[in-house]
XYZ file of C-alpha atoms in Angstrom:
578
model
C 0.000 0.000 0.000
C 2.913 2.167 -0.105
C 2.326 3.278 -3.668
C -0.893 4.588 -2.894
C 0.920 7.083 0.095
C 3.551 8.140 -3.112
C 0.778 8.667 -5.291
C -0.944 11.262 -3.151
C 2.218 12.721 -2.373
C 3.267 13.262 -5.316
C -0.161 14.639 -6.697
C -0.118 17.389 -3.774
C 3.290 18.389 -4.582
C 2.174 19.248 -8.604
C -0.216 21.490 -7.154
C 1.687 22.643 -4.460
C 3.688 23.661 -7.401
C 0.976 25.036 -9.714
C 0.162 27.335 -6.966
C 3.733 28.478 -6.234
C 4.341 29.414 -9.905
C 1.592 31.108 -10.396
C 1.859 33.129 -7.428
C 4.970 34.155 -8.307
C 4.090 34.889 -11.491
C 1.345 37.376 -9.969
C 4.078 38.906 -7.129
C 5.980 39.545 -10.566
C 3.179 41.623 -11.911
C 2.114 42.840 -8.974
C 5.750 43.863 -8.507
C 6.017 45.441 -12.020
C 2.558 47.376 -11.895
C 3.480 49.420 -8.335
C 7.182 50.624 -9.735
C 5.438 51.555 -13.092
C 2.305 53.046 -11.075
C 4.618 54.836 -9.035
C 7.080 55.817 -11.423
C 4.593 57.481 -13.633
C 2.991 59.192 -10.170
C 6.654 60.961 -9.688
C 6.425 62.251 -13.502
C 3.314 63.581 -13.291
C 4.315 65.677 -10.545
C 7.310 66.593 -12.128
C 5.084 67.828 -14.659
C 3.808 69.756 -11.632
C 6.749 70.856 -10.378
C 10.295 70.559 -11.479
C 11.838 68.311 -9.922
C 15.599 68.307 -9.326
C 17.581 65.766 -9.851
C 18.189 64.092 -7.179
C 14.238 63.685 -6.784
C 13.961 62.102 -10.220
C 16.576 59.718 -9.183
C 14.741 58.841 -6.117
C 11.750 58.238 -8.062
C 13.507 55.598 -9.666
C 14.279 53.880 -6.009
C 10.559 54.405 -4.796
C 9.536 52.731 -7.853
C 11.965 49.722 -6.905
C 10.808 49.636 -3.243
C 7.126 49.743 -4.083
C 7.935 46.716 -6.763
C 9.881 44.908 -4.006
C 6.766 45.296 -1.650
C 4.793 44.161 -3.692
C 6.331 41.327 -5.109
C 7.168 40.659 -1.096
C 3.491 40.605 0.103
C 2.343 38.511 -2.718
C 5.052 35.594 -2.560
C 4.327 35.482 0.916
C 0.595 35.039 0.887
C 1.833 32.400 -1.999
C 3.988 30.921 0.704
C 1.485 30.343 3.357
C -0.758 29.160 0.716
C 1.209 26.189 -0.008
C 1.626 24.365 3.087
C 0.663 20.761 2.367
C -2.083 20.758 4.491
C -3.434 23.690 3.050
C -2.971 22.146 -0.198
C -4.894 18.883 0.476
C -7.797 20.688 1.997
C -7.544 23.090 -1.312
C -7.155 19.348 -3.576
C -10.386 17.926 -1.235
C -12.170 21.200 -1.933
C -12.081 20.725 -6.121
C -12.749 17.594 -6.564
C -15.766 17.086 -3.864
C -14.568 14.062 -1.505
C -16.115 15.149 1.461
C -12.822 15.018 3.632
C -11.361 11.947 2.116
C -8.526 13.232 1.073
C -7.930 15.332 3.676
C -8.342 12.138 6.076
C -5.622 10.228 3.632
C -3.205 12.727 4.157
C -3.520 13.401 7.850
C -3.638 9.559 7.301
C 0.033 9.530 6.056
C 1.402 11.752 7.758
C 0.086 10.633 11.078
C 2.036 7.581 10.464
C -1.094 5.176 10.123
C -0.598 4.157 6.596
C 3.076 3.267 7.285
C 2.661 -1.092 7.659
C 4.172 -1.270 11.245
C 4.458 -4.651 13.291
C 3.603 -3.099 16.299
C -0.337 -2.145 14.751
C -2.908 -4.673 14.064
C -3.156 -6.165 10.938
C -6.808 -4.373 10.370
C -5.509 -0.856 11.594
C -3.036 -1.269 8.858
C -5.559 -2.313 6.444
C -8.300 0.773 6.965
C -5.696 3.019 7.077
C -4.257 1.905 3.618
C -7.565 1.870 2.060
C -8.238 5.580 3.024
C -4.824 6.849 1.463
C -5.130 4.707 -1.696
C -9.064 6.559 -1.960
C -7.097 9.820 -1.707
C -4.893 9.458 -3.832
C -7.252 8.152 -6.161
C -9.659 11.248 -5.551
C -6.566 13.495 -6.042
C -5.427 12.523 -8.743
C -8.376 12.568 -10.666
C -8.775 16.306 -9.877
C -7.292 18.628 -12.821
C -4.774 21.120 -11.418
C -6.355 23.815 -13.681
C -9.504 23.502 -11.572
C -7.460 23.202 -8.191
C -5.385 25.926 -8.966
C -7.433 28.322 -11.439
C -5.707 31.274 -13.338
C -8.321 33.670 -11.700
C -4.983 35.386 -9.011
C -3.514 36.416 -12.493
C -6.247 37.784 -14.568
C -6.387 40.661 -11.926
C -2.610 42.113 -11.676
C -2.557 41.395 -15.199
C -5.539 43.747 -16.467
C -4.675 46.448 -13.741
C -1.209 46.454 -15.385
C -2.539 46.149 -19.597
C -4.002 48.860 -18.158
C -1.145 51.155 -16.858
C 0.587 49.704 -20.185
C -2.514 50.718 -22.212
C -2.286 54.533 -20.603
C 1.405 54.989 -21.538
C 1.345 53.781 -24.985
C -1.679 56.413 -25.599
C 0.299 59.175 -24.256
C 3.341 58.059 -26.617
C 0.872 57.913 -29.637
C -1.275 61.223 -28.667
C 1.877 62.966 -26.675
C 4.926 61.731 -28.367
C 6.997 65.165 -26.937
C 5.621 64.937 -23.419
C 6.623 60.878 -23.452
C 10.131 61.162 -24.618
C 10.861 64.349 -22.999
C 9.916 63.052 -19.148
C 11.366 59.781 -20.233
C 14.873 61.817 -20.960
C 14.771 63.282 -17.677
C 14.296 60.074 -15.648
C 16.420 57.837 -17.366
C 19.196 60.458 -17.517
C 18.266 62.915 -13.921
C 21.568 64.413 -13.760
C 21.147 65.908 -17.470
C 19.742 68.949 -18.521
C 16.052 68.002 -20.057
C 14.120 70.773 -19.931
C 10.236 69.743 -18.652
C 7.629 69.458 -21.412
C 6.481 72.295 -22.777
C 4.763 72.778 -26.825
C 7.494 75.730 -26.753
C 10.524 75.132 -26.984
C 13.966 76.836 -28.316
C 16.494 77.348 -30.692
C 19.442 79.576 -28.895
C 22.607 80.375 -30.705
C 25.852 80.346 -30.307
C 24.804 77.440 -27.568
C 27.525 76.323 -25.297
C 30.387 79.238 -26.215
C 33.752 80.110 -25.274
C 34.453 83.801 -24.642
C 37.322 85.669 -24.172
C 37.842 87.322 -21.346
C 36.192 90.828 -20.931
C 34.852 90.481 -24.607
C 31.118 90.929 -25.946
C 28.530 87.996 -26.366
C 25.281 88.172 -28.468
C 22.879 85.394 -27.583
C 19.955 84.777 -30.385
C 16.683 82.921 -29.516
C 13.887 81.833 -31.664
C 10.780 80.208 -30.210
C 8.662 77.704 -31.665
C 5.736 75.848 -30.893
C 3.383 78.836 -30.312
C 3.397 82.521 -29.688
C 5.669 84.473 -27.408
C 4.808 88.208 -25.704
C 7.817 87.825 -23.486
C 11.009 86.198 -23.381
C 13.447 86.486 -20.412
C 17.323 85.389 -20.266
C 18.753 83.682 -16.803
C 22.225 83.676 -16.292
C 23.248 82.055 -13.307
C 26.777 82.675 -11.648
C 29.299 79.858 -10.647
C 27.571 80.697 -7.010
C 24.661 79.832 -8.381
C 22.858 83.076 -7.871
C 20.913 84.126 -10.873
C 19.910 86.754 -12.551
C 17.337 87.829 -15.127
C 18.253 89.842 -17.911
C 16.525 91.686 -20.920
C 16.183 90.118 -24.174
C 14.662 92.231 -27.127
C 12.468 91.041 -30.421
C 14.788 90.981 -33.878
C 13.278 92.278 -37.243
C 14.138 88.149 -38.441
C 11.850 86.727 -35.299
C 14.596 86.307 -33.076
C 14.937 87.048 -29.493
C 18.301 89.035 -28.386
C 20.311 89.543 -25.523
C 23.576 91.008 -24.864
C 26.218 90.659 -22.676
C 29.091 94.185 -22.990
C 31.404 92.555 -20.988
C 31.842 88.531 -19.817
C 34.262 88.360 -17.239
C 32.938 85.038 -15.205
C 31.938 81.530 -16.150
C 28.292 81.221 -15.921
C 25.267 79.073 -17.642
C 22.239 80.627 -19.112
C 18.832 79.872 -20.308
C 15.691 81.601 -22.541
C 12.563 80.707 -20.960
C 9.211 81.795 -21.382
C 6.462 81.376 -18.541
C 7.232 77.718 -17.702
C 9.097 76.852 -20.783
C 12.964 77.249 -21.089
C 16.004 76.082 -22.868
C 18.280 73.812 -22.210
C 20.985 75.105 -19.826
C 24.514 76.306 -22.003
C 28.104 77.097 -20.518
C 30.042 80.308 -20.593
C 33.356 79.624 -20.747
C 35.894 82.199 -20.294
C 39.329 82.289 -22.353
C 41.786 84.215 -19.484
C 43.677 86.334 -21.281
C 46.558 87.892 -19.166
C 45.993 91.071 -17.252
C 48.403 93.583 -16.629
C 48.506 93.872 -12.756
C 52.130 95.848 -12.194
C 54.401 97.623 -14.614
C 57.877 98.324 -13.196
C 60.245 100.562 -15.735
C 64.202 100.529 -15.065
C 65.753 103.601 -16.761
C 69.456 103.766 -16.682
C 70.974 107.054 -18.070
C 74.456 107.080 -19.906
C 77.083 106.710 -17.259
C 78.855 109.908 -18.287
C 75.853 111.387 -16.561
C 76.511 109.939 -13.415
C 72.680 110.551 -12.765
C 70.962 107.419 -10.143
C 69.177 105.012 -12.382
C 65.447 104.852 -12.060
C 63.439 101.728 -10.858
C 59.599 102.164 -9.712
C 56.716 102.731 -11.931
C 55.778 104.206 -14.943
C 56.640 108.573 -14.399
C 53.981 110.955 -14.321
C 55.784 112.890 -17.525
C 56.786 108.869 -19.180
C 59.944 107.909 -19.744
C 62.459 110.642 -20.032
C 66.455 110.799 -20.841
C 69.209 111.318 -22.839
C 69.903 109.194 -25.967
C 71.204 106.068 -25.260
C 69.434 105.791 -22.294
C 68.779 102.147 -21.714
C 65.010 101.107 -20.877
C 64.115 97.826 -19.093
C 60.385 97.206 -19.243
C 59.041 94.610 -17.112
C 55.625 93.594 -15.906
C 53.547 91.105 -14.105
C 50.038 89.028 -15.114
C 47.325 86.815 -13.264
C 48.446 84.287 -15.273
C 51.523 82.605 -16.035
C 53.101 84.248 -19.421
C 55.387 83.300 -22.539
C 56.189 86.758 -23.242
C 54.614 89.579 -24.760
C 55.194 92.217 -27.812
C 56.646 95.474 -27.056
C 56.265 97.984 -29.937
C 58.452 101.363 -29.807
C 57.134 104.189 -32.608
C 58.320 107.285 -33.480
C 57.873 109.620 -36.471
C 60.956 107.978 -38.145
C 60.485 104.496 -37.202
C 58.594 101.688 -35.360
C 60.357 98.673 -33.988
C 58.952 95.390 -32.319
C 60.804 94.330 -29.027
C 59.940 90.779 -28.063
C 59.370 90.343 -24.227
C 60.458 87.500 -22.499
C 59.229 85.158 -19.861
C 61.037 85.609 -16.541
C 62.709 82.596 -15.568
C 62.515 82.710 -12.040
C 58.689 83.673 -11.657
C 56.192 83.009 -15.190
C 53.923 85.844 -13.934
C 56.636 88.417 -15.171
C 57.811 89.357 -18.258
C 60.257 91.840 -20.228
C 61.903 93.461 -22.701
C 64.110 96.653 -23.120
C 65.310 99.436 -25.609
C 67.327 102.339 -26.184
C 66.090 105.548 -26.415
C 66.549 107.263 -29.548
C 64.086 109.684 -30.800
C 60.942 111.437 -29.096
C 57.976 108.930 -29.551
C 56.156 106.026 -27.426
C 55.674 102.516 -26.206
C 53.104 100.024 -26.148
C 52.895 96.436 -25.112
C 50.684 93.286 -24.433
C 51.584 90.501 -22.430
C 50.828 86.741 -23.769
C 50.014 83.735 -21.436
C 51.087 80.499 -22.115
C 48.140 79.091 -24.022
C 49.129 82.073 -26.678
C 46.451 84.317 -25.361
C 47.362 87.994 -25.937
C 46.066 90.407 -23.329
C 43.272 92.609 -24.514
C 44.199 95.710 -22.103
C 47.988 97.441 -22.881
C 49.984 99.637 -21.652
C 51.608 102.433 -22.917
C 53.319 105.827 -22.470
C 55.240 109.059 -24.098
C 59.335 108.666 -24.682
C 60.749 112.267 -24.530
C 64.373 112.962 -25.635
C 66.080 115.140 -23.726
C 69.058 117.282 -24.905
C 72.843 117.195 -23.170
C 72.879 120.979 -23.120
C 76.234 122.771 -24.181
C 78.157 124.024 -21.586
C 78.121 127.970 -19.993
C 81.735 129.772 -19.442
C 82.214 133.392 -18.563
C 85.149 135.582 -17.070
C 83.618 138.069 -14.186
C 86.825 139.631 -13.806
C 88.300 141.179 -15.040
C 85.500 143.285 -17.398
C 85.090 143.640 -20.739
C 87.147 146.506 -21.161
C 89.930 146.805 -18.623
C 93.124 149.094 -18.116
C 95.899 148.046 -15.912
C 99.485 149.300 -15.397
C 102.962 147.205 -16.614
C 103.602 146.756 -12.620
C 100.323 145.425 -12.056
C 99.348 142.429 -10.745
C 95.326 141.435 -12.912
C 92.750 139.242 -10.857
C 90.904 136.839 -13.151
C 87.989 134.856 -12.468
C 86.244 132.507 -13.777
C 82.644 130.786 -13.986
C 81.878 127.719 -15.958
C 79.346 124.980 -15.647
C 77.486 121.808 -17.474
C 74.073 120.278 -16.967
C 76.244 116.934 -16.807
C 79.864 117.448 -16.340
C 82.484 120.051 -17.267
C 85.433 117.448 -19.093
C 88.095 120.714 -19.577
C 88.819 124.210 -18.751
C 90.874 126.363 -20.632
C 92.283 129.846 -19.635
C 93.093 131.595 -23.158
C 95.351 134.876 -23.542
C 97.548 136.334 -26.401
C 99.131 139.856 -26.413
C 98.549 142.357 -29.122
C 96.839 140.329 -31.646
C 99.338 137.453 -31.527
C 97.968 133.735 -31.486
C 95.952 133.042 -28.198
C 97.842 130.247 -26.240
C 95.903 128.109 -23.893
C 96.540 127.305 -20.015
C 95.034 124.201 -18.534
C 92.789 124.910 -15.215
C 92.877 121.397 -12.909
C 89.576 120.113 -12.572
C 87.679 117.815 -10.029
C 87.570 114.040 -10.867
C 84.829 112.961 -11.444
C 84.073 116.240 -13.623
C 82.174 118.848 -11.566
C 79.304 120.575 -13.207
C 80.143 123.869 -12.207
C 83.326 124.797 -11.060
C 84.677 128.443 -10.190
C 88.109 129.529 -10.103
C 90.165 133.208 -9.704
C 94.091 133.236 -10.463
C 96.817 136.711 -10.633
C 98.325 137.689 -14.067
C 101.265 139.307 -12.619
C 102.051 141.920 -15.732
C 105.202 142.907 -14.423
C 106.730 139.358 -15.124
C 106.358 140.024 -19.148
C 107.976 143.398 -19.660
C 104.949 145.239 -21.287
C 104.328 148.674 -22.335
C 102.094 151.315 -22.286
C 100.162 151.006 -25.273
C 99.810 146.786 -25.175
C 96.473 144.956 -25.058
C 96.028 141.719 -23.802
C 93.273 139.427 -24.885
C 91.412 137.304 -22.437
C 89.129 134.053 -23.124
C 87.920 131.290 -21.961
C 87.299 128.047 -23.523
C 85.111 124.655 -21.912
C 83.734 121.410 -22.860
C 81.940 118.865 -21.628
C 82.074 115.564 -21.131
C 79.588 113.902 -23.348
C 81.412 110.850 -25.197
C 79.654 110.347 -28.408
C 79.800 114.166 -29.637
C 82.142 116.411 -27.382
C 80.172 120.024 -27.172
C 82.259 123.244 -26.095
C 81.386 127.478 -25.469
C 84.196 130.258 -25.271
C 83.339 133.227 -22.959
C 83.660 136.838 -24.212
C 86.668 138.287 -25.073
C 88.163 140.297 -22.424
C 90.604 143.194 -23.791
C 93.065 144.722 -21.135
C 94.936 147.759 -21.965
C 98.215 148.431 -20.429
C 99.059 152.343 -19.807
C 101.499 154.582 -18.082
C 101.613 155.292 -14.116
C 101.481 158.599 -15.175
C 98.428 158.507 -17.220
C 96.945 155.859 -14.374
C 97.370 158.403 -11.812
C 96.136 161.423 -14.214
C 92.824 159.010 -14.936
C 91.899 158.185 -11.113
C 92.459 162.361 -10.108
C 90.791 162.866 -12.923
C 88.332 160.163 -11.413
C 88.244 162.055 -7.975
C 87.439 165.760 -8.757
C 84.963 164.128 -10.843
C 83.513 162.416 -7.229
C 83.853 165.733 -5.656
C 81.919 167.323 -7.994
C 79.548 164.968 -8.234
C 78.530 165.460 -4.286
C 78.684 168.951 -4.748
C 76.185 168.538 -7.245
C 73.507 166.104 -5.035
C 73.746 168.437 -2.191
C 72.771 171.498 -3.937
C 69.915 168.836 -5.296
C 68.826 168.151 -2.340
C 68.986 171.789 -1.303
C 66.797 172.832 -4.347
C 64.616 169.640 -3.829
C 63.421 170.921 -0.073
C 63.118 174.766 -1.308
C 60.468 173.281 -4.097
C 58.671 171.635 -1.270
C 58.973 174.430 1.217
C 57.404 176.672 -1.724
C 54.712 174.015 -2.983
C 53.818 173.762 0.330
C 53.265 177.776 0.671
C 50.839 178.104 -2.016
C 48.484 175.795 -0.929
C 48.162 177.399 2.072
C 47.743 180.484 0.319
C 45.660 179.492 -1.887
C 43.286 178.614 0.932
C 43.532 181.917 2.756
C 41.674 185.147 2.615
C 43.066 187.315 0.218
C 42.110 190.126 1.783
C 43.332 188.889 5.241
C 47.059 189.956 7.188
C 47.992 186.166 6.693
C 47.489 185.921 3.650
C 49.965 189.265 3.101
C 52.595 187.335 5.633
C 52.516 184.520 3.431
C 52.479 185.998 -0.220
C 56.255 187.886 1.483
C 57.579 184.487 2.636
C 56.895 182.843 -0.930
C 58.744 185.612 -2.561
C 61.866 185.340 0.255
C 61.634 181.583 -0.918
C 61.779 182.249 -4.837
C 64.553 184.817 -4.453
C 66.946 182.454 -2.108
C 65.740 179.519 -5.038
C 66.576 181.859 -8.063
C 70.085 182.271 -5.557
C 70.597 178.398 -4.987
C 70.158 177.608 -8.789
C 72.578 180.261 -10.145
């Protein structure tokens, strides 16, 4: 009887089965219904609302969970379902045996339709019968009528369904499907949400130099437009809303006079907008510190310059050497250096600084009266757009200044007398030689050499004695006086004479004759201003009279007293002045 305990065991265990895969089956659809319930639940509302990002991608893991749930609760009622005793009282059910085969397999598993010594031969044979009627019952139950298809038919129209809607939106709302699908499947990209308008926007994603002009162009479609508004949001991610203005063509424009920081913008309209594009900013070098280095010729001996650019721009003498150097944000190659004038204009290449990149220069001679400009380049090959520039002004090594202030022009002097001579002379730079020139009546003017100060002074003053007696001369000789210096510029030597100085040499008698001559001359001189001043306070004293006669009474005694002390004054005048 043994085969009739297999037999029902083996028939519960096909539609222990049965029931197990189709209850899966349902958990699976179950399962897939929630997540694509759900999932279309998170784009409606991002219809709504849009969502960022990081929502989107969470819809996508609330779909999952809901799925799992699902797919959880069912397999577990499944589970429970398909205990074997629940299974032969499911078996019993269908196919109408009254408990039978329930009985048969509490039967056999009881341990009563086992043959066992121990039982009586008649227990065994009951027992046997009643599990061989089971199994007999069970197995001529069909397992499509013990375990129906009705758990699937449900999940499976809910979800034909859900599958129907979404194919109808694809067919009726192709834009809508693919643009919410875009923005799941890919959350961290930039889909715009749905909207019938949508944008065309030139130049797009665009690099910029820095500091230059942008012109963004925007054509709707998909309806009519009153207003459209630019965003540009900052690296910070503030953002701000900018004009954009209708074009004759029916584009939208907005413009940007000076881009100076990465950003991204958009064109939107009410709820519609563009897809986000990137500002990217070419760095071009900017000119943060200009340091000049002017050296002057060393003949000048003047301190060299170092320290920014001079109020007046560079200044000096020609062949003064110029050392332009200056420093960027960015890390340089070099940079062009341009020098013009009315003659000429000459590129100087600047270099990179070896021991920092953020400086570079170049330098020049100066010349000829004119100016400099120059732009710095990075090392991508970016030229700055800013320069910097300034005036070059020539100055002029001045000739040098000599004069004799003694003795004068025109000088007289005895044989026996010893002559004083001095002498003035100075350059704007340095005074190289001196000279002391003299020559007697007419006779080639030999020089004397006056010591100078090393390094050469730029003035320098100095008085020597001509002692006439030591050359014999006589009355009627002239000595000529001059004096000759240069200076001490070393590409073209520039020199000045003073005025010629003439000393006549007369007698001691006629020297002696010329200063008595000289005195009576004096004393009559001071006669002279003392009778001046005499007459001077007579004029007064009279002037002074006739006003007050004037405003007297004529017919009055003091106005007689003072008409006789105005003529006493005329007649001692008319005395003084003859």
């Amino acid at each position: 009887m043994v085969s009739g305990s297999s037999t029902l065991t083996s028939r519960l265990r096909q539609v222990a089965w049965r029931l197990w895969t189709l209850g899966t089956t349902a958990s699976a659809i179950w399962g897939l219904f929630a997540a694509v319930l759900l999932w279309l639940a998170g784009a409606w509302l991002d219809l709504l609302w849009e969502m960022p990002p990081e929502l989107r991608l969470a819809t996508w893991a609330v779909a999952a969970l809901g799925a799992t749930v699902a797919i959880g609760a069912v397999v577990w009622r499944t589970t429970r379902s398909t205990r074997a005793a629940t299974i032969a009282f499911r078996v019993d059910r269908s196919a109408g045996a009254g408990g039978q085969i329930v009985t048969g397999y509490d039967l056999q598993t009881s341990g009563l339709g086992v043959p066992n010594p121990e039982h009586a031969s008649l227990s065994r044979y009951l027992a046997d019968l009643a599990t061989d009627r089971a199994a007999t019952l069970a197995g001529e139950v069909h397992l499509s009528h013990a375990v129906p298809m009705r758990p699937l038919v449900r999940p499976l129209a809910m979800l034909f369904a859900v599958v129907g809607v979404i194919i109808l939106i694809v067919i009726l709302l192709p834009g809508l499907a693919t643009t919410q699908w875009s923005r799941f499947v890919q959350p961290f990209d930039d889909v715009p949400p749905f909207n019938p308008i949508h944008f065309e926007v030139e130049p797009g994603d665009v690099a910029v130099l820095y500091g230059n002009r942008l012109d963004v162009f925007a054509r709707p479609e998909g309806g009519p437009v009153d207003e459209v508004a630019m965003v540009l949001q900052a690296a910070d991610g503030s953002m701000e809303r900018l004009p954009i203005f209708p074009e004759s063509d029916g584009r939208w424009r907005a413009v940007l006079e000076r881009v100076t920081d990465e950003a991204d913008y958009f064109v939107s309209v009410h709820r519609a907008r563009s897809p986000r594009f990137h500002i990217d900013v070419i760095n071009v070098p900017q000119i943060e510190e200009v340091r000049l280095t002017i050296s002057p010729p060393r003949y000048t001996r003047e301190p060299i310059y170092d320290g920014p650019l001079p109020r007046d721009g560079i200044t000096g003498l020609p062949g003064t050497k110029v050392v332009v150097r200056a420093r960027s944000n960015r890390t340089l190659s070099g940079g062009e250096l341009v020098i013009r004038s009315e003659a000429s204009t000459n590129n100087v290449a600047m270099k990179c600084d070896d021991a920092d990149p953020y400086w570079a220069g170049g330098q020049f001679e100066i010349d000829h009266d004119g100016s400099f400009e120059f732009r710095l380049i990075d090392v991508d090959g970016v030229l700055s757009t800013e320069s910097f520039s300034g005036a070059i002004t020539v100055l002029a090594d001045q000739r040098p200044f000599v004069r004799l202030t003694e003795p004068k022009r025109f000088s007289l002097a005895t044989p026996q007398a010893t002559l004083p001579i001095s002498i003035d002379a100075e350059d704007d730079y340095g005074i190289a030689q001196l000279q002391l020139f003299r020559s007697l009546n007419a006779s080639r003017a030999l020089p004397t050499d006056i010591a100078l100060d090393d390094p050469p002074p730029r003035r320098h003053y100095d008085s020597m004695q001509l002692r006439l007696y030591e050359y014999g001369l006589q009355p009627g000789d002239e000595i000529r006086l001059f004096a000759r210096v240069e200076d001490n510029n070393p590409a073209v030597t520039q020199g000045a004479e003073s005025e010629v100085v003439t000393v006549r040499i007369i007698s001691q008698e006629e020297f002696e004759r010329m200063v008595r001559a000289r005195e009576g001359l004096q004393t009559l001189l001071s006669k002279y201003r003392e009778a001046q001043r005499r007459l001077e306070s007579l004029a007064a004293e009279i002037e002074k009279l006739r006003k007050q006669l004037a405003e007297a009474d004529p017919k009055s005694k003091a106005s007689e007293d003072l008409r006789k002390k105005l003529q006493a004054l005329l007649q001692k005048l008319k005395q003084q002045g003859s």
